[in-house]
Short mmCIF file of C-alpha atoms in Angstrom, two decimals:
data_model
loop_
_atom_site.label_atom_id
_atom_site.label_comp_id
_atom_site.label_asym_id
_atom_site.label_seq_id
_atom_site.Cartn_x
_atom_site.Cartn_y
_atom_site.Cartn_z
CA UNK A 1 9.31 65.11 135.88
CA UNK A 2 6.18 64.30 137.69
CA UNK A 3 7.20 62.67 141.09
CA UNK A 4 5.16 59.79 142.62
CA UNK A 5 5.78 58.50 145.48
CA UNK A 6 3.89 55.13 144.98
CA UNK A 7 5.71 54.08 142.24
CA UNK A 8 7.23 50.85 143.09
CA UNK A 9 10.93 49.76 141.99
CA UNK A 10 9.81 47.00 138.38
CA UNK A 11 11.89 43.86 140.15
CA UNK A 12 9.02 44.06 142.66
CA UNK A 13 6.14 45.20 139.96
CA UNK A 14 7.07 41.74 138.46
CA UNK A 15 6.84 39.23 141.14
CA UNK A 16 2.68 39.65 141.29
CA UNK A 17 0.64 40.19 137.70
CA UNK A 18 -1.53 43.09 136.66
CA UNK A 19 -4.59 40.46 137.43
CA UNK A 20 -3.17 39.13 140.78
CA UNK A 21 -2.98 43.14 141.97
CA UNK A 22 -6.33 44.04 141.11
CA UNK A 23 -8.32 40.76 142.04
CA UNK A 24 -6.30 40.23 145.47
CA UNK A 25 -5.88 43.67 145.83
CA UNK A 26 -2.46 44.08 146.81
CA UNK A 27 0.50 45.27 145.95
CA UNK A 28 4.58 43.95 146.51
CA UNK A 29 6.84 46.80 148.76
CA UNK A 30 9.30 44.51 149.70
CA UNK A 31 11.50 40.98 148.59
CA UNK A 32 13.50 39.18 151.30
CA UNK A 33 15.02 36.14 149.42
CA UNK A 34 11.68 33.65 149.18
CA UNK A 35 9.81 36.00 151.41
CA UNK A 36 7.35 38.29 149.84
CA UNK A 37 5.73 41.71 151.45
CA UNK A 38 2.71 42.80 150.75
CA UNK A 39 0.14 45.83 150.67
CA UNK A 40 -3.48 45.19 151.19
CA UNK A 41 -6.91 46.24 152.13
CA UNK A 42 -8.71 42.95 152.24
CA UNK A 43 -10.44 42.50 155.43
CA UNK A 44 -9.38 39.23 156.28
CA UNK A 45 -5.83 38.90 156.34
CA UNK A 46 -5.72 35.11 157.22
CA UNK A 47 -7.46 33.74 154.54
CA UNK A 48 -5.74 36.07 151.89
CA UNK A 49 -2.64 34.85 153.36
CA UNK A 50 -3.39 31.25 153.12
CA UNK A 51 -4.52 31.69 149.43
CA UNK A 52 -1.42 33.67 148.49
CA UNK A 53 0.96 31.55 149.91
CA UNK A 54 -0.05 28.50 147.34
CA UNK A 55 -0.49 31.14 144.76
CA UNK A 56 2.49 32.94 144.76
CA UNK A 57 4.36 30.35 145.71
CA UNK A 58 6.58 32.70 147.97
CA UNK A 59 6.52 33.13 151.51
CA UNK A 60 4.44 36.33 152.21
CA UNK A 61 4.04 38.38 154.77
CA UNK A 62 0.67 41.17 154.58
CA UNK A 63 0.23 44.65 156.04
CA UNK A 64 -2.83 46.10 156.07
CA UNK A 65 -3.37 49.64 154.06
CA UNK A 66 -6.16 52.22 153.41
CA UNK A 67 -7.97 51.45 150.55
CA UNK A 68 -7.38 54.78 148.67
CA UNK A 69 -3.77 54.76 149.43
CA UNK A 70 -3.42 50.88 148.48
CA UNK A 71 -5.63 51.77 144.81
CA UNK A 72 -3.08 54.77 144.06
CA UNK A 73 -0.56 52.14 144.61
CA UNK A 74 -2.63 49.98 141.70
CA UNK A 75 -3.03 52.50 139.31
CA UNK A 76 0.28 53.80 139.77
CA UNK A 77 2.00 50.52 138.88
CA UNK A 78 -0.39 48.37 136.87
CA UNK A 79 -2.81 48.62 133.86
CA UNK A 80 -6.16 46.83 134.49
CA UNK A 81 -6.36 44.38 131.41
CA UNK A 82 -8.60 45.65 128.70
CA UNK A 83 -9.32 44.47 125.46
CA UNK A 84 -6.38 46.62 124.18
CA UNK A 85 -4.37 46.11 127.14
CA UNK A 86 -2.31 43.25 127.77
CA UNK A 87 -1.32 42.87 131.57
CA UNK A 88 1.51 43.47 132.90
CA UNK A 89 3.89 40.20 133.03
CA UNK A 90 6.37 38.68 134.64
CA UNK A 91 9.99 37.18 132.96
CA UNK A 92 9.21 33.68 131.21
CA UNK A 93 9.65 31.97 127.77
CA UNK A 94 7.47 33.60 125.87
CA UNK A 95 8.30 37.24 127.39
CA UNK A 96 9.22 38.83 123.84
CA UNK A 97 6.28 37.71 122.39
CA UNK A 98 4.26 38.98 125.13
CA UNK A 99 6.00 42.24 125.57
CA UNK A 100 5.48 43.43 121.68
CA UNK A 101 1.97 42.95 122.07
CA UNK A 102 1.49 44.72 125.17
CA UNK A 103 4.27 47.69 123.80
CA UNK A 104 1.54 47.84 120.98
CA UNK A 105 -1.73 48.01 122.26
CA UNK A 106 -0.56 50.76 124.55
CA UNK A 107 1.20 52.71 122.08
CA UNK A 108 4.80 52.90 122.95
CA UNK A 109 6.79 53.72 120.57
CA UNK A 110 9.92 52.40 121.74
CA UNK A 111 11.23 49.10 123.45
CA UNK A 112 14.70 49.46 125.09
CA UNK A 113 16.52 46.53 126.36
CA UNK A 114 19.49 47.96 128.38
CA UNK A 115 22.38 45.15 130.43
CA UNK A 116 23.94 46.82 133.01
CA UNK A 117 26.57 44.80 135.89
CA UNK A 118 23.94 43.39 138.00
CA UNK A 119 21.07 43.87 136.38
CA UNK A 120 19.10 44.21 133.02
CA UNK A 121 16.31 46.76 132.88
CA UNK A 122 13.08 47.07 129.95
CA UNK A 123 11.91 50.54 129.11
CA UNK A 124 9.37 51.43 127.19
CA UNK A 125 8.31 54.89 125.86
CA UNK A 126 5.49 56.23 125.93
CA UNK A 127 4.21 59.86 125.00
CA UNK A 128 8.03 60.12 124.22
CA UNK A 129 9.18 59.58 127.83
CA UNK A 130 10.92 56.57 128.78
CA UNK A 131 9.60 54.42 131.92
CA UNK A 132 11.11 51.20 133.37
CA UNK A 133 8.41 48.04 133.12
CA UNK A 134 10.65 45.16 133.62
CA UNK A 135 13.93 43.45 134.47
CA UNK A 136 15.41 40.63 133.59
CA UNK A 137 17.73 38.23 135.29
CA UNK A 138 21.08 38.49 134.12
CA UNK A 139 21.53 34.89 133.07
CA UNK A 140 18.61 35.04 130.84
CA UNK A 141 19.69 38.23 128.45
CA UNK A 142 22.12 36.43 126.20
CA UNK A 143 18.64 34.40 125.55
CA UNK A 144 16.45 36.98 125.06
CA UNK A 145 18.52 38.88 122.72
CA UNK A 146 19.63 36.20 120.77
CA UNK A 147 15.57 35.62 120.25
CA UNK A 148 15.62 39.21 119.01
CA UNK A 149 18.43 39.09 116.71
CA UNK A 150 17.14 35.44 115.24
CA UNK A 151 13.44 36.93 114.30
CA UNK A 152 15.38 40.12 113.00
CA UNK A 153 17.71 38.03 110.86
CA UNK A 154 20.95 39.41 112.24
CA UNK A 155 24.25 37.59 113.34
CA UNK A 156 24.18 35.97 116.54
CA UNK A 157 27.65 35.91 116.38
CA UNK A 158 28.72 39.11 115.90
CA UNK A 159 28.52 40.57 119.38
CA UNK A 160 31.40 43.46 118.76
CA UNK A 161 29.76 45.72 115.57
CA UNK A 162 26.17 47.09 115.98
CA UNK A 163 23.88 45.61 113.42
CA UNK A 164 20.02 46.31 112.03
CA UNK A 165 17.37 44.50 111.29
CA UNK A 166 13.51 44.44 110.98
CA UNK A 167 10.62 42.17 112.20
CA UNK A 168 7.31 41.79 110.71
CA UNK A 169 4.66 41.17 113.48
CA UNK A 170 1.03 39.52 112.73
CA UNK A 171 -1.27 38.73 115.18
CA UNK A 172 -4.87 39.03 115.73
CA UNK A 173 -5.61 40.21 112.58
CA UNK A 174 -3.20 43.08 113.17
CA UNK A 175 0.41 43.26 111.21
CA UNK A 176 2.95 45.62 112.20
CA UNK A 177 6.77 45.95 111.59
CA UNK A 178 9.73 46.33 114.36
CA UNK A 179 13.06 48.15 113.69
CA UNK A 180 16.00 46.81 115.47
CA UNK A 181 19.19 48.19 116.21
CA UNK A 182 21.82 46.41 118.44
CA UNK A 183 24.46 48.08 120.16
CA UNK A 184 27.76 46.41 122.07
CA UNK A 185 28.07 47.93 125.40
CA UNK A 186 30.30 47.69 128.50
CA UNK A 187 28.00 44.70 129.92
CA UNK A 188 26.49 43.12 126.72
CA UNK A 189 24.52 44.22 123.81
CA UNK A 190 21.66 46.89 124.44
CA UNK A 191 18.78 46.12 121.90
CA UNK A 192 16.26 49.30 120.92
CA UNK A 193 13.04 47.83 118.97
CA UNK A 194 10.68 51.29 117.40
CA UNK A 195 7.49 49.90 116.54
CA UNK A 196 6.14 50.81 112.69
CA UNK A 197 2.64 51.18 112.53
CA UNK A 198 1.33 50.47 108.70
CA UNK A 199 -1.90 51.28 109.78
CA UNK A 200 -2.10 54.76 108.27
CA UNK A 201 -6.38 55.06 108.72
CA UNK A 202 -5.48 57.67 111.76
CA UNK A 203 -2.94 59.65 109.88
CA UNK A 204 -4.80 62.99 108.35
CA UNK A 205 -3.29 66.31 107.78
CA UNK A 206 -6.79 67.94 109.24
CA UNK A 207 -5.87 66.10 113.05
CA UNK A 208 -2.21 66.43 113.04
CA UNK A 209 -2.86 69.94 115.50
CA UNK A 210 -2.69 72.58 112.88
CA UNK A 211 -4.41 75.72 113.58
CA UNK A 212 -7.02 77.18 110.89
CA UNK A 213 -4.68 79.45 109.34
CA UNK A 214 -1.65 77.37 109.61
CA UNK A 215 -3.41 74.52 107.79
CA UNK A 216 -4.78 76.86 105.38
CA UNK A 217 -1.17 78.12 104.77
CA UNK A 218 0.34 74.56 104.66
CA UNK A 219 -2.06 73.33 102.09
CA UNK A 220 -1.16 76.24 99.65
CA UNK A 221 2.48 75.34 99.80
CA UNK A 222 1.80 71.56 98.92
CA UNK A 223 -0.21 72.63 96.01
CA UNK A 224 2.37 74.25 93.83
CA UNK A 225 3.63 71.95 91.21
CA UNK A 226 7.00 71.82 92.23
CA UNK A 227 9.35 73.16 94.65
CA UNK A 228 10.93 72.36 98.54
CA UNK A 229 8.94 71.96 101.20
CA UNK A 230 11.13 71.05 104.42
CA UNK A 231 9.60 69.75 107.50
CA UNK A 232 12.17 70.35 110.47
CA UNK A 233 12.89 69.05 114.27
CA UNK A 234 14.66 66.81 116.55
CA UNK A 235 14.24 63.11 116.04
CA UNK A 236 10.52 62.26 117.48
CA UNK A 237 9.07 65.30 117.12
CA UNK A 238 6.40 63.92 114.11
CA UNK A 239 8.14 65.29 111.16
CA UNK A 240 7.14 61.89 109.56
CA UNK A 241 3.73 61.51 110.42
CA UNK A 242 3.35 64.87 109.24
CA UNK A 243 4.72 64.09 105.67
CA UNK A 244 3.03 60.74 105.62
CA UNK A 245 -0.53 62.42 105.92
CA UNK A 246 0.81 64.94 103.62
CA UNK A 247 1.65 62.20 100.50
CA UNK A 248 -1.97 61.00 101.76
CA UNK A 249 -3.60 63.98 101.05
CA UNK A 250 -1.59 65.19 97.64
CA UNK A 251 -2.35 60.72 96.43
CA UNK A 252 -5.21 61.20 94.41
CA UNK A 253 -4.56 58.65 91.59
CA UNK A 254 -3.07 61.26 89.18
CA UNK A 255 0.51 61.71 90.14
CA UNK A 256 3.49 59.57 90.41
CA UNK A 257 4.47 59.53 94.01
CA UNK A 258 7.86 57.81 94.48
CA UNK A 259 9.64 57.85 98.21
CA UNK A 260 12.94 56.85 99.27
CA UNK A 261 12.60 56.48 103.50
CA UNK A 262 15.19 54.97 106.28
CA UNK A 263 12.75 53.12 107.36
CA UNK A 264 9.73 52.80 105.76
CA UNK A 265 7.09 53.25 109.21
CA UNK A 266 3.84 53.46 106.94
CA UNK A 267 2.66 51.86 103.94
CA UNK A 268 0.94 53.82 101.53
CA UNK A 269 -1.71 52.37 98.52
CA UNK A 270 -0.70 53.94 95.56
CA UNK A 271 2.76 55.66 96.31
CA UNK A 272 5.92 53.84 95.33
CA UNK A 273 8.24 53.53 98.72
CA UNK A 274 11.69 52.21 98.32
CA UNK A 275 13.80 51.76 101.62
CA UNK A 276 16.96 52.87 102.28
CA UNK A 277 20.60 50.43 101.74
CA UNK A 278 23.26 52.29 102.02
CA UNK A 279 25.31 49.50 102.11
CA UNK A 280 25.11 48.14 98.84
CA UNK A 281 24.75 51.90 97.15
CA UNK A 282 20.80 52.95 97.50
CA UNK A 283 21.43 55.97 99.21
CA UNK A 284 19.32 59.31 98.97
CA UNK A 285 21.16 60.69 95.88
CA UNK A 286 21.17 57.96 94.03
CA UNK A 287 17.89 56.87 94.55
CA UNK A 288 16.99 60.59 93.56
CA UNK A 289 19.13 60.59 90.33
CA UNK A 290 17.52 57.56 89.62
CA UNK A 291 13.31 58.88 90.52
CA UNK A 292 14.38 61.69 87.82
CA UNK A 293 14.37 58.94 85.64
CA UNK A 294 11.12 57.57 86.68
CA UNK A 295 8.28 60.21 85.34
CA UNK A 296 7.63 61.44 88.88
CA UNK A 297 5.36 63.89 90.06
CA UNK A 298 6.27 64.57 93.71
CA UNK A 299 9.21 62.87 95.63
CA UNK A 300 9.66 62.00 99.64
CA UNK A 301 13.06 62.36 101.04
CA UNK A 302 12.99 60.96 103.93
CA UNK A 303 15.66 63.34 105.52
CA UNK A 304 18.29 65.98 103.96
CA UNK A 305 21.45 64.97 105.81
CA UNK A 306 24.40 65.87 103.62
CA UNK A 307 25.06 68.71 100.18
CA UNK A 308 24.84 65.63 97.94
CA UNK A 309 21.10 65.35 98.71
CA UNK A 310 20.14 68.97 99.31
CA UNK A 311 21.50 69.66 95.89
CA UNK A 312 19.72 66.52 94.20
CA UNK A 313 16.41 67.37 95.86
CA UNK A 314 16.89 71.10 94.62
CA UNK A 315 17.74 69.46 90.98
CA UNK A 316 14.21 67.78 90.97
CA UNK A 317 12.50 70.79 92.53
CA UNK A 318 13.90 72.97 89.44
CA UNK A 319 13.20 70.46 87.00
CA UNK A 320 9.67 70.71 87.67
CA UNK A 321 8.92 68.48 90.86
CA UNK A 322 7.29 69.03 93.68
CA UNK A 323 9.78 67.41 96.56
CA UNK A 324 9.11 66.82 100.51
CA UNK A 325 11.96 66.03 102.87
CA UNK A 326 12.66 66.39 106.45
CA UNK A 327 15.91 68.33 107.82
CA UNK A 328 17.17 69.03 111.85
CA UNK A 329 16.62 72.14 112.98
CA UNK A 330 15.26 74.57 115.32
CA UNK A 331 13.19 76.90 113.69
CA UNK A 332 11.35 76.96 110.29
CA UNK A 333 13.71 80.12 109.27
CA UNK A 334 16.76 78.06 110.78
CA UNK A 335 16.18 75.57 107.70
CA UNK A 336 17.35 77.98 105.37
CA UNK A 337 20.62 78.91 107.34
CA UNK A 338 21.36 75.01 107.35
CA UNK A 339 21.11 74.73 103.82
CA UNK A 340 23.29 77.65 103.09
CA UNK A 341 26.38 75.65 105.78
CA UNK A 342 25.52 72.83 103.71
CA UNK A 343 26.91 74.60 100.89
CA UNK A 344 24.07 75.01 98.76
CA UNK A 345 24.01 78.65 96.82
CA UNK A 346 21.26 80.85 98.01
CA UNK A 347 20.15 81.86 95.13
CA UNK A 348 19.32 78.02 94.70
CA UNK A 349 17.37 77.89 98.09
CA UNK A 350 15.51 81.16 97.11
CA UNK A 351 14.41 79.75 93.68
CA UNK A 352 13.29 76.34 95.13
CA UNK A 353 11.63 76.88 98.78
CA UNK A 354 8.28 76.53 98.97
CA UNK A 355 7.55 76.60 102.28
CA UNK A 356 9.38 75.59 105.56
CA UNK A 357 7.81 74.11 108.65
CA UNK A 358 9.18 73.43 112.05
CA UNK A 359 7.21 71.32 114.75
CA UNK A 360 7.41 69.49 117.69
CA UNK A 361 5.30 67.22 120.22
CA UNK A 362 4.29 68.17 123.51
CA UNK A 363 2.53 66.48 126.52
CA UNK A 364 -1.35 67.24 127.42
CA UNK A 365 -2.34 67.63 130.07
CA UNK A 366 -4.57 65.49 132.06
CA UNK A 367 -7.93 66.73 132.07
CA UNK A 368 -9.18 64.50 134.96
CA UNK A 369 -6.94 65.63 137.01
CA UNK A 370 -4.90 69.02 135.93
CA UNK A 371 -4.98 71.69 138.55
CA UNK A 372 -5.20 75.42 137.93
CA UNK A 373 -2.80 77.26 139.69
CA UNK A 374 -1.34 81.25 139.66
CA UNK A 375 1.44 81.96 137.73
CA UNK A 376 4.43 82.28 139.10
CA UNK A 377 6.90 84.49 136.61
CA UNK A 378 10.27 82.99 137.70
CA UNK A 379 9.66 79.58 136.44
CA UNK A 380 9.81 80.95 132.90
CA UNK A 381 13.59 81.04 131.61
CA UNK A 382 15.62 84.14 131.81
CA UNK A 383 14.51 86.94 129.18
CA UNK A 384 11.12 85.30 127.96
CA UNK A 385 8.86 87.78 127.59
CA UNK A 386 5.80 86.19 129.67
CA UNK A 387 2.37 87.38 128.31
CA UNK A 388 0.39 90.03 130.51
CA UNK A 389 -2.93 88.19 129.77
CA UNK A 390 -1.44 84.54 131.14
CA UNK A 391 -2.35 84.66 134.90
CA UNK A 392 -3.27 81.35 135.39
CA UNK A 393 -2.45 78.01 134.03
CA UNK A 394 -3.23 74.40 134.66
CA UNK A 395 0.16 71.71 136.22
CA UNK A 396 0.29 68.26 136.07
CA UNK A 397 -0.80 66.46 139.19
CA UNK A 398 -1.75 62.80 138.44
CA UNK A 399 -4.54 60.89 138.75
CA UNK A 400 -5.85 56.93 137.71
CA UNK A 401 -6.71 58.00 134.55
CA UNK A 402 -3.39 58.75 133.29
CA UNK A 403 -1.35 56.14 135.72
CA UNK A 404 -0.03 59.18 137.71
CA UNK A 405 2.04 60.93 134.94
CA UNK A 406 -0.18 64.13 135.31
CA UNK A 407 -0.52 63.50 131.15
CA UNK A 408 -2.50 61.82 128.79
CA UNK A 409 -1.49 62.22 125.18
CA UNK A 410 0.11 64.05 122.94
CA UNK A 411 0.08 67.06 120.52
CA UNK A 412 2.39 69.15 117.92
CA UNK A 413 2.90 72.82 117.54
CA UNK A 414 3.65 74.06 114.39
CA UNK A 415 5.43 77.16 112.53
CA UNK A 416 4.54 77.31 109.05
CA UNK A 417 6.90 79.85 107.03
CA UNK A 418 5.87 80.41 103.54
CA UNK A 419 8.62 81.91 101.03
CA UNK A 420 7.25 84.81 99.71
CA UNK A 421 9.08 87.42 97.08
CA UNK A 422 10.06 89.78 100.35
CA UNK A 423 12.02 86.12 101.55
CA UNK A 424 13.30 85.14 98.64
CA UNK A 425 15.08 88.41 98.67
CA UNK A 426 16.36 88.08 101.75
CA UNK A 427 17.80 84.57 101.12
CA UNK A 428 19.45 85.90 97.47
CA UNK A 429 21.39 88.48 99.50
CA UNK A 430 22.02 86.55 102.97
CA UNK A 431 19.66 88.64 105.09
CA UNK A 432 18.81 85.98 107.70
CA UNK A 433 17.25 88.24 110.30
CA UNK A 434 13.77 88.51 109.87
CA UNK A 435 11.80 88.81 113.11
CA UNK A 436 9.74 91.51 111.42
CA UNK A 437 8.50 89.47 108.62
CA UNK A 438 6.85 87.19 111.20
CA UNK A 439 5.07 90.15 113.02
CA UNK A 440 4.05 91.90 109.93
CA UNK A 441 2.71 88.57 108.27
CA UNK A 442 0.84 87.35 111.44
CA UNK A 443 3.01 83.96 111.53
CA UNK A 444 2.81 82.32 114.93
CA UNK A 445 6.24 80.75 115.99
CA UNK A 446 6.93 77.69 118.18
CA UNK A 447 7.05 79.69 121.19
CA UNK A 448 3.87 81.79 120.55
CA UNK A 449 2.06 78.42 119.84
CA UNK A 450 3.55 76.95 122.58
CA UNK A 451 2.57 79.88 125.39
CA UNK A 452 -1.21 79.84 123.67
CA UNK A 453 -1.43 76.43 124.64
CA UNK A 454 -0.17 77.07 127.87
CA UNK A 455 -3.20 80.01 128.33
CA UNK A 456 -5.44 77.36 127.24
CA UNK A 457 -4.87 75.04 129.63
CA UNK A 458 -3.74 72.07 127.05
CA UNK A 459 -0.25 71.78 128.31
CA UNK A 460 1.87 72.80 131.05
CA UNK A 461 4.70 75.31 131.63
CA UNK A 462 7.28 73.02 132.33
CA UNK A 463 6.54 70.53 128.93
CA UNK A 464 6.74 73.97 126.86
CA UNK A 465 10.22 74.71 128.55
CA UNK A 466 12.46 74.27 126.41
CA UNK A 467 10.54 75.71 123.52
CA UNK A 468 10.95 79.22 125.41
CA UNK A 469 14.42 78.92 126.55
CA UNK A 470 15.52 78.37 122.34
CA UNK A 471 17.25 81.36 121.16
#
């Protein structure tokens, strides 16, 4: 990870706000009971001083900085309000509120709200790294989760089982929905909110990062009237979005969409969700022996976890549906050795398999600020062949434009596997080495698509790491 040496610890970030920083220009580096020390580049100290003793309300003491060092400081710690933005803010009444509408107009994904012995720390994530923007004061968490677990309809009282529940947000015009889970740990309950978008106007198969070919090759395997196609990766790679702007794409007003989904993160006009309760009995295979029932055309699972529903979803995709579900693994070929541990016959998987995909979501780069640099072979793991061509590539450095993270976005990599009559071969007789059916066929794995982007200065080594170090 990118390190940055003005980064300052959050218990300080939060004693001055986002607007205080940028229109005093100054920064906290230090807390000594009521005393407050600060960072500035205002040319008269004395006045500042006066002024932020009465506004602060602190004793404060000021040293003087170097205006680029003191705005690296800024844009390292705090975002500038916007129209988007909300500023950052300090612990007080209203703080949930305030935090789920600043979580969402920056895009995080996640909010984590972790007690620990002598202190309680808020992270969010964001381009699926997690960064610490507040604390809390240890008195106040019962409080704040309580809040939590009130809007979320869960038991206040029940402080030894984890529990679920949802939130529906509206504001400004905007609605969204918030998953929470609670967990009991050592010092209290740790609270993890994911935020749902339902706004699906950004979600389209043509901007998910597809290549030419690979979309071209996608598209053909969605278009058969029935079959499998599984969509696989680690949780947070964008298996989901990717089937969401799939069931966009194939919802044309003729077909009976029906999708059963733990939880439900978009809402779709036109397509039939039902979410997940496997505590009173709407699991995945009942609610697919129950969709057979229902005149469907193409069915969502939102994940394959267990024989029951491999072997239900293979039931509708030989009874003449067309069925898209999600399964963890690491490769698009992996999918089918899965299935097989699952216990489903091969000969079934053969029959029914459209298409497998695997994908996953990796940093950009920067453009503002990336650096092009030699490359240096021994950073790649062991035994990865590295490309004669790649001589250069681009690192992270870090700039104001992306806070000093050296990134700015994200972006998935895809390998698209189609099951052709050589594969379904090799499935039917358990031939599940079959490197030379991607070379032949021209089909780009994770780690060829990763190393391209690499070359093309989108990304750098170290995101793409792991990707070349899988066996």
């Amino acid at each position: 990870m990118l390190e940055n040496r003005y980064k300052i610890p959050s218990h300080l970030q939060q004693c001055i706000s986002a607007e205080q920083a940028f229109h005093y220009r100054i920064v906290p580096v230090g807390r000594d009971g009521n005393g407050l020390h600060l960072k500035t580049d205002a040319g008269s100290l004395g006045d500042l001083l006066n002024e932020l003793n009465i506004v602060l309300d602190s004793r404060i003491s000021l040293e003087p900085c170097d205006s680029d060092e003191l705005q690296q400081y800024l844009t390292a710690n705090y975002r500038q309000q916007t129209d988007r933005e909300a500023s950052r803010l300090a612990y007080s009444n209203d703080f949930l509120e305030r935090i789920l509408q600043e979580a969402k107009a920056i895009g995080s994904s996640d909010i984590h709200f972790e007690p620990f012995e002598t202190r309680c720390r808020v992270r969010l994530r964001l381009d699926g790294r997690l960064l610490e923007y507040y604390t809390i004061p240890l008195q106040d968490y019962p409080t704040m989760v309580n809040k939590v677990k009130i809007r979320a309809n869960l038991d206040i009282a029940e402080k030894r089982l984890p529990q679920d529940g949802r939130i529906t947000i509206k504001s400004s015009g905007e609605e969204f929905d918030i998953r929470v889970s609670s967990l009991p740990t050592l010092h209290g309950e740790k609270l993890v909110l994911r935020i749902l978008s339902r706004d699906t106007g950004a979600v389209e198969l043509d901007g998910l990062g597809m290549t030419a070919v690979e979309l071209r090759r996608y598209r053909e395997g969605i278009k058969r009237p029935n079959g499998i196609v599984l969509i696989s990766g680690p949780t947070g790679s964008g298996k989901t979005t990717t089937l969401y702007a799939t069931l966009k794409l194939l919802n044309d007003g003729t077909s009976n969409i029906l999708t059963i989904e733990d939880p439900i993160e978009y809402t779709l006009e036109g397509i039939n969700q039902v979410q997940l309760k496997e505590n009173i009995g709407l699991d995945f295979p009942n609610s697919l022996r129950t969709f057979l029932r229902q005149d469907p055309d193409i069915i969502m699972v939102g994940e394959i976890r267990d024989v029951n529903t491999a072997n239900m979803a293979i039931r509708a995709a030989l009874t003449g549906h067309l069925v898209l579900s999600t399964i963890h693994t690491n490769s698009a070929w992996g999918t089918v050795s899965r299935l097989i541990d699952m216990g489903v016959p091969p000969f079934l998987i053969a029959s029914t398999l459209n298409m497998s995909v695997a994908q996953r979501l990796v940093r950009k780069l920067c453009s503002a600020c990336k650096q092009k640099a030699l490359v240096d072979r021994t950073v790649f793991p062991m035994g990865f062949d590295v490309p004669g061509s790649l001589e250069h590539h681009f690192r992270p450095v870090g700039c104001n434009d992306c806070h000093h993270t050296g990134y700015s976005g994200r972006k998935a990599i895809y390998e698209i596997l189609p099951v052709d009559s050589g594969l379904e071969s090799a499935i039917k007789n358990n031939q599940l080495q079959i490197e030379e059916h991607f070379t032949e066929n021209g089909i780009p794995t994770l780690k060829t698509n990763a190393i391209a982007l690499v070359q093309q200065g989108i990304t750098s080594i170290e995101e793409v790491y792991p990707l070349l170090s899988d066996r």
